[in-house]
Coordinates of C-alpha atoms in Angstrom, one line a residue:
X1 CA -37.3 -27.6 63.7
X2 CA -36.7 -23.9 64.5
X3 CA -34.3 -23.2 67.0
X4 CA -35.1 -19.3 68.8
X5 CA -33.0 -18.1 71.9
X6 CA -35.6 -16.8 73.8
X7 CA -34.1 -14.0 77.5
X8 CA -35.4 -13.1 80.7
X9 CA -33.5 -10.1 80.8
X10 CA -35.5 -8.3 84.1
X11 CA -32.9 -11.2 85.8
X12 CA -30.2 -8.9 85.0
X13 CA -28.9 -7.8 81.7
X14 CA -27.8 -4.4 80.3
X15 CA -28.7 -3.4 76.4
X16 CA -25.0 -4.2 75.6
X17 CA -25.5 -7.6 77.2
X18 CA -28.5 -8.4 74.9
X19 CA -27.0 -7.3 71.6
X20 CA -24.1 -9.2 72.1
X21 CA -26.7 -12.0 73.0
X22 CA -28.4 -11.2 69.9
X23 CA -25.5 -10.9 67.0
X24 CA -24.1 -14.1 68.7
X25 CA -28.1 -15.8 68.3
X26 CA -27.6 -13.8 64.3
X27 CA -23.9 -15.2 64.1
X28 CA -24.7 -18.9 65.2
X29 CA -27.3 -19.6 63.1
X30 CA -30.0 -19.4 64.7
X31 CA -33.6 -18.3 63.6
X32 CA -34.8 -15.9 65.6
X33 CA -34.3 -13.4 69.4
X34 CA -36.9 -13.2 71.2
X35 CA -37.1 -11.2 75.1
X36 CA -39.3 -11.3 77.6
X37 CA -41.7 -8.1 78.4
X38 CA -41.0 -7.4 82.3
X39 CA -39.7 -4.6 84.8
X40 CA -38.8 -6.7 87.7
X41 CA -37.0 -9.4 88.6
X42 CA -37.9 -12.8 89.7
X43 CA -36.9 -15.0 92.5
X44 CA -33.4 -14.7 93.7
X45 CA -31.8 -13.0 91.1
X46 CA -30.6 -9.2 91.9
X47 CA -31.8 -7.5 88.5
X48 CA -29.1 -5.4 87.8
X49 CA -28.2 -2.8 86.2
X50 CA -32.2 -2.8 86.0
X51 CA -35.1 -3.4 83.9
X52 CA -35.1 -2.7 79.6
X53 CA -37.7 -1.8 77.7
X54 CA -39.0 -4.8 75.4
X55 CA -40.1 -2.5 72.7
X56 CA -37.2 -0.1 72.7
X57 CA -34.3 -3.0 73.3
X58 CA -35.8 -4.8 69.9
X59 CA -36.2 -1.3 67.9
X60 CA -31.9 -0.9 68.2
X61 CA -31.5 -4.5 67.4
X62 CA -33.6 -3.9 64.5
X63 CA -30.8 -1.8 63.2
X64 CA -27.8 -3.9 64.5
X65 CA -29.3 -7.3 63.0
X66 CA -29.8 -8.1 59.3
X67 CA -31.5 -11.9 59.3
X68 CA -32.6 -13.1 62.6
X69 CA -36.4 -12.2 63.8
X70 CA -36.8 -10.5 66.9
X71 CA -40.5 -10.7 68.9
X72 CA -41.7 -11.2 72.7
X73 CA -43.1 -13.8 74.1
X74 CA -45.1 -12.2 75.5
X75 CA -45.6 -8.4 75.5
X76 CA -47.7 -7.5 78.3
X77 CA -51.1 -6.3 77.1
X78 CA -51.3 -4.3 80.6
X79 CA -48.0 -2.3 79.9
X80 CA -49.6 -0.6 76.6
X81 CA -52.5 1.3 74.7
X82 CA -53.4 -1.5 72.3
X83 CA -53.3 1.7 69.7
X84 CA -49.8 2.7 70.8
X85 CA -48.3 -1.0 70.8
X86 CA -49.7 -1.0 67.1
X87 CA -47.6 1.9 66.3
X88 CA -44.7 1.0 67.8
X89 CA -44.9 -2.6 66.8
X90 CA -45.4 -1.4 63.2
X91 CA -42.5 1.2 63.5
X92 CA -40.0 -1.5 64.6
X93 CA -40.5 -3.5 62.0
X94 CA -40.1 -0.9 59.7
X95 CA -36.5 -0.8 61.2
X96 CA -35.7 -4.3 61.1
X97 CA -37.0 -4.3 57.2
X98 CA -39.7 -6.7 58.2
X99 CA -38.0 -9.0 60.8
X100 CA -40.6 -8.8 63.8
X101 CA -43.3 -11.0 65.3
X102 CA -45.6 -10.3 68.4
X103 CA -46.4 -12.1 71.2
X104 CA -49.3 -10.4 73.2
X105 CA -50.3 -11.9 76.5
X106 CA -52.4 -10.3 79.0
X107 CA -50.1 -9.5 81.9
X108 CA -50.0 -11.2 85.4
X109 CA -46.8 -10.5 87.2
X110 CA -49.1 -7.5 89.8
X111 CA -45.7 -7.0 92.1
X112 CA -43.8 -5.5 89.0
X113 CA -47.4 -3.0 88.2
X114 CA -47.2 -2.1 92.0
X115 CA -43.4 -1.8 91.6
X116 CA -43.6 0.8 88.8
X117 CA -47.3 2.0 89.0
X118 CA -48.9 0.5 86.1
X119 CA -52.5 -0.3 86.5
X120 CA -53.5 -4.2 87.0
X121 CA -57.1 -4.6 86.0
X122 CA -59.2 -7.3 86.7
X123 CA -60.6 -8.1 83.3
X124 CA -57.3 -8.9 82.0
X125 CA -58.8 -11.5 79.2
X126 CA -61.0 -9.6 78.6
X127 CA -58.8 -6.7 77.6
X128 CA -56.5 -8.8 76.0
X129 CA -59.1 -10.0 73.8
X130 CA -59.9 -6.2 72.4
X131 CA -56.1 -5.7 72.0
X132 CA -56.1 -8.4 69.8
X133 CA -58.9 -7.0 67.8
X134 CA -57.6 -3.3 67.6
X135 CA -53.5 -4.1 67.2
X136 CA -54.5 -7.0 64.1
X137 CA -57.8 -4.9 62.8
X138 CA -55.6 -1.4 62.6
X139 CA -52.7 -3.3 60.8
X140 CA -55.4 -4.7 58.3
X141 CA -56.9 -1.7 57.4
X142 CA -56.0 -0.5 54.1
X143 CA -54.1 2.9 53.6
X144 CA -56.4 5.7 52.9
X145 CA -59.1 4.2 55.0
X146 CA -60.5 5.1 58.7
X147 CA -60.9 2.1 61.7
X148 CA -63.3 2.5 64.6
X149 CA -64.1 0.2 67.4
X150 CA -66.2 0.2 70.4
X151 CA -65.7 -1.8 72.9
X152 CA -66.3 -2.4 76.8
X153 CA -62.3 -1.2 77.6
X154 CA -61.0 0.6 74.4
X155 CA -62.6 2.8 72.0
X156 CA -61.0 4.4 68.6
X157 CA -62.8 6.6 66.3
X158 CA -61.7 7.4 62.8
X159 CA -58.3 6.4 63.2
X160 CA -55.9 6.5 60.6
X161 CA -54.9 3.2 61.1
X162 CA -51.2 4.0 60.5
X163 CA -47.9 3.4 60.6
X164 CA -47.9 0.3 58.7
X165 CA -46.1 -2.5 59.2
X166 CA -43.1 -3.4 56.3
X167 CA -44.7 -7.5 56.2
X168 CA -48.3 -7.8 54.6
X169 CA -48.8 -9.0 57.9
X170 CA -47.0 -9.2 61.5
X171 CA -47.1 -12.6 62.9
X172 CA -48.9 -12.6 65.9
X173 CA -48.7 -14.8 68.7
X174 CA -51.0 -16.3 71.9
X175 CA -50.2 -18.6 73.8
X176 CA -50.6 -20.2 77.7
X177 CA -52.5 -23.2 79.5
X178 CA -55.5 -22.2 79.1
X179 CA -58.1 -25.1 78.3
X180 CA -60.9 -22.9 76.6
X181 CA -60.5 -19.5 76.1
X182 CA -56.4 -19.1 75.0
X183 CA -57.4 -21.9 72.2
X184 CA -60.3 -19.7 71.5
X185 CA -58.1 -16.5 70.6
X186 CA -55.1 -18.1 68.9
X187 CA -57.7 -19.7 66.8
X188 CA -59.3 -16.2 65.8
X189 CA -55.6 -14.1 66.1
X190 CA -53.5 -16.1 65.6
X191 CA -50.5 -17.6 63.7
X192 CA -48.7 -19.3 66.3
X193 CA -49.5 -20.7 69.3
X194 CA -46.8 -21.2 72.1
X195 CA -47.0 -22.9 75.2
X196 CA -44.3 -22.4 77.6
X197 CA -42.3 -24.8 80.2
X198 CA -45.4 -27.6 79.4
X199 CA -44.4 -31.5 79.4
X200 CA -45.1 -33.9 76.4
X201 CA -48.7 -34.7 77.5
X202 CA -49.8 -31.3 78.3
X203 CA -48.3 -29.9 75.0
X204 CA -50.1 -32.4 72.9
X205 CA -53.2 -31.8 74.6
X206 CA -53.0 -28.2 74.5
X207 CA -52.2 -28.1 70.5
X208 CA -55.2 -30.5 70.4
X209 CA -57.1 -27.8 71.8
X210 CA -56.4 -25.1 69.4
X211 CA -56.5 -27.6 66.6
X212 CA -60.0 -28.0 67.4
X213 CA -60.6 -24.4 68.0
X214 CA -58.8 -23.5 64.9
X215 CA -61.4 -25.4 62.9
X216 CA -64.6 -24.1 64.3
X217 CA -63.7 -21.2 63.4
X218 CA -63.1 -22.4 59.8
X219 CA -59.5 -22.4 59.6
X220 CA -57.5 -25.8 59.2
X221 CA -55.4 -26.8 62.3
X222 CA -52.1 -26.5 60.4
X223 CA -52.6 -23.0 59.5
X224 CA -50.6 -22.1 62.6
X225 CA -47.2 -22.8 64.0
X226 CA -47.2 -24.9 66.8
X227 CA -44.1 -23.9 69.3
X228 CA -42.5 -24.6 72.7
X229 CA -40.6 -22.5 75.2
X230 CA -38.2 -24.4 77.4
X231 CA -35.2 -23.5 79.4
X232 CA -31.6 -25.2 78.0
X233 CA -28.8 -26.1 80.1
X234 CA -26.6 -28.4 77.5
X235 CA -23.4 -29.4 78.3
X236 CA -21.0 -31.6 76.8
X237 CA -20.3 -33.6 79.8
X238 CA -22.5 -34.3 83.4
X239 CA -19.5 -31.5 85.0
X240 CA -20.6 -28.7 82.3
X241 CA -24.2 -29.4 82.4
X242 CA -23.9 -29.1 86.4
X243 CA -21.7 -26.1 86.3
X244 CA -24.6 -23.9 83.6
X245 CA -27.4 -25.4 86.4
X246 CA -25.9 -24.1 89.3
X247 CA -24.8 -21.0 87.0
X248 CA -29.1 -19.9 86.8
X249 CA -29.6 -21.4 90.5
X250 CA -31.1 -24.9 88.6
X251 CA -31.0 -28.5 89.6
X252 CA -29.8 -31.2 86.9
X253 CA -32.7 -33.3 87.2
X254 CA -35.2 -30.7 87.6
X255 CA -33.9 -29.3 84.0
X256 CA -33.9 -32.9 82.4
X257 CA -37.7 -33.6 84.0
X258 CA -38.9 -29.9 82.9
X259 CA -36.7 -28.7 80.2
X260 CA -34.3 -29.2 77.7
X261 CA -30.8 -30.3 79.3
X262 CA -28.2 -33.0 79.1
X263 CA -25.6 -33.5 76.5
X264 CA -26.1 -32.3 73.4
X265 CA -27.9 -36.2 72.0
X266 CA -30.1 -36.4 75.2
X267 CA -31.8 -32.3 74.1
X268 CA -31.5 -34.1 70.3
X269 CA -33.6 -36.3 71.4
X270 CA -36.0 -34.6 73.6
X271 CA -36.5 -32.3 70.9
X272 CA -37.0 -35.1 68.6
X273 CA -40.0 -36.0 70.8
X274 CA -41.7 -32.5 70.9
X275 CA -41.4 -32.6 66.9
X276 CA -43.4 -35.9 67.4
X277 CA -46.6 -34.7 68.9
X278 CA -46.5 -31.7 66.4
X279 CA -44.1 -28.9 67.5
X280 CA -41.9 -27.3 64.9
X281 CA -40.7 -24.6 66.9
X282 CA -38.7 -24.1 70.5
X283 CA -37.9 -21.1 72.1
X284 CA -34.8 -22.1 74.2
X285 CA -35.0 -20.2 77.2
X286 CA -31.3 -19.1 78.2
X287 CA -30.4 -17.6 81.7
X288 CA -27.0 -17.0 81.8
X289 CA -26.2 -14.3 79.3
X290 CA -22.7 -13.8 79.8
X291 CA -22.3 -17.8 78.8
X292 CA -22.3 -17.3 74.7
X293 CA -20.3 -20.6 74.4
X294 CA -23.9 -22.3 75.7
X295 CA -24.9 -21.0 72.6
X296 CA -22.1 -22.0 70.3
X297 CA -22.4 -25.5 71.9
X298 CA -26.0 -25.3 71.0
X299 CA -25.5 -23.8 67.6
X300 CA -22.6 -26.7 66.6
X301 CA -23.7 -29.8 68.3
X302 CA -28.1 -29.8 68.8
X303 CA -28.9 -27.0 65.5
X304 CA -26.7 -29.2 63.2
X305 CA -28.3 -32.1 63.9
X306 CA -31.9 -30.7 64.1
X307 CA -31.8 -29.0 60.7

């Protein structure tokens, strides 16, 4: 089981705040960083000192990281040119030496587009759909030849198809709820498939799903990762675990019905049971960035046992 720390940082975090966030993940042990691709907060939280960049943020920890992986679950298919994000995606990972993945998702957060003027389409699935196509098809295209497409929302003619990537291929990433047409797309794009803040039953149903879909298209099931996203509140007594809830404005039981919290042998074992039904990856969503012994506690007493 993969452990990935996986930030929300439009709730409030600084580029100093994520890199110490990010040698700490690189320090501890852990597998991978991974951010979240928003401009404004959510809920309660004030957002200071203001919104970063999900692109720019991973291209310096490219150069201030030498193992982990660093990705976005999910960049925003509304926020970018499907031809720019290929570029920039490739150029990054040129940085890291071949250390990033991309989650693509098709945007729905419309306060944070009417916040900072970004267009909110209607077709969003649509578009994310050809994003998919042009951002994997460019990267595929051998150097020295052209790419085209023509499609309803994007159009490229003759490109160059360049930068490249430094991996033979990016992983890519889809994920949601979706019952027919997100199982439809990871199956053609993908090579993981993530479904966040889900229980038991609705995970195993939705990796069902792309299973299936994943075949039909003539590929075998297990030819993609199957991952979770969950938040983690782990403490190693009831008084820490309730001091890192009310730290992100959580309740206990809440976290324990929806997420991964509890003493270090109770996330064990939830963990344990997400393996079961075919997971063999979790994002741990974590809140409070200033808390880096969560992640040592994390690191030391779930990792060790999980690995």
């Amino acid at each position: 089981m993969d452990l990935r720390i996986f930030t929300e940082p439009q709730q409030g975090a600084s580029y100093d705040t994520l890199l110490r966030v990010a040698k700490a993940t690189e320090d501890l042990g852990f597998d991978a960083f991974f951010r979240s691709d928003h401009y404004l907060r959510m809920g309660h939280a004030d957002g200071l000192p203001g919104p970063t960049d999900a692109w720019i943020t991973l291209a310096g920890l490219a150069r201030e990281t030498r193992r982990i992986r660093l990705g976005t679950l999910m960049t925003a298919g509304t926020f970018r040119l499907p031809g720019v994000l290929a570029i920039q995606v490739a150029q990054v990972d040129q940085m890291s030496g071949g250390r990033v993945e991309l989650g693509l998702g098709a945007g729905w957060f419309e306060e944070e587009h009417r916040a900072y003027g970004i267009p909110f389409p209607k077709e969003k699935f649509a578009r994310l759909e050809e994003q998919l196509a042009i951002v994997t098809g460019l990267w595929a295209t051998e150097t020295g030849q052209e790419f085209s497409y023509d499609g309803r929302y994007y159009h490229l003619e003759k490109s160059p198809a360049l930068p490249k990537p430094a991996q033979h291929k990016v992983p890519v990433l889809v994920g949601g709820h979706g019952a027919t047409r997100t199982p439809r797309l990871a199956a053609q794009y993908a090579d993981e498939f993530n479904i966040p803040f889900a229980s038991l039953e609705d995970s195993e149903r939705q990796f069902g799903r792309v299973r299936a879909a994943a075949e039909a298209v003539g590929r075998k099931g297990d030819d993609l990762v199957y991952s979770n996203a969950l938040v983690a509140c782990v403490g190693k007594n009831d008084a820490e675990v309730a001091r890192r809830a009310a730290a992100i404005g959580r309740n206990v039981d809440e976290l324990k019905a929806n997420g991964l919290a509890g003493s270090p042998a109770e996330v064990v074992e939830k963990i344990g049971q997400y393996a079961a039904i075919g997971s063999s990856r979790v994002y741990l969503q974590v809140l409070d960035l200033d808390d880096l012994d969560h992640l040592e506690l994390i690191s030391a007493q779930v990792q060790s046992q999980l690995s």
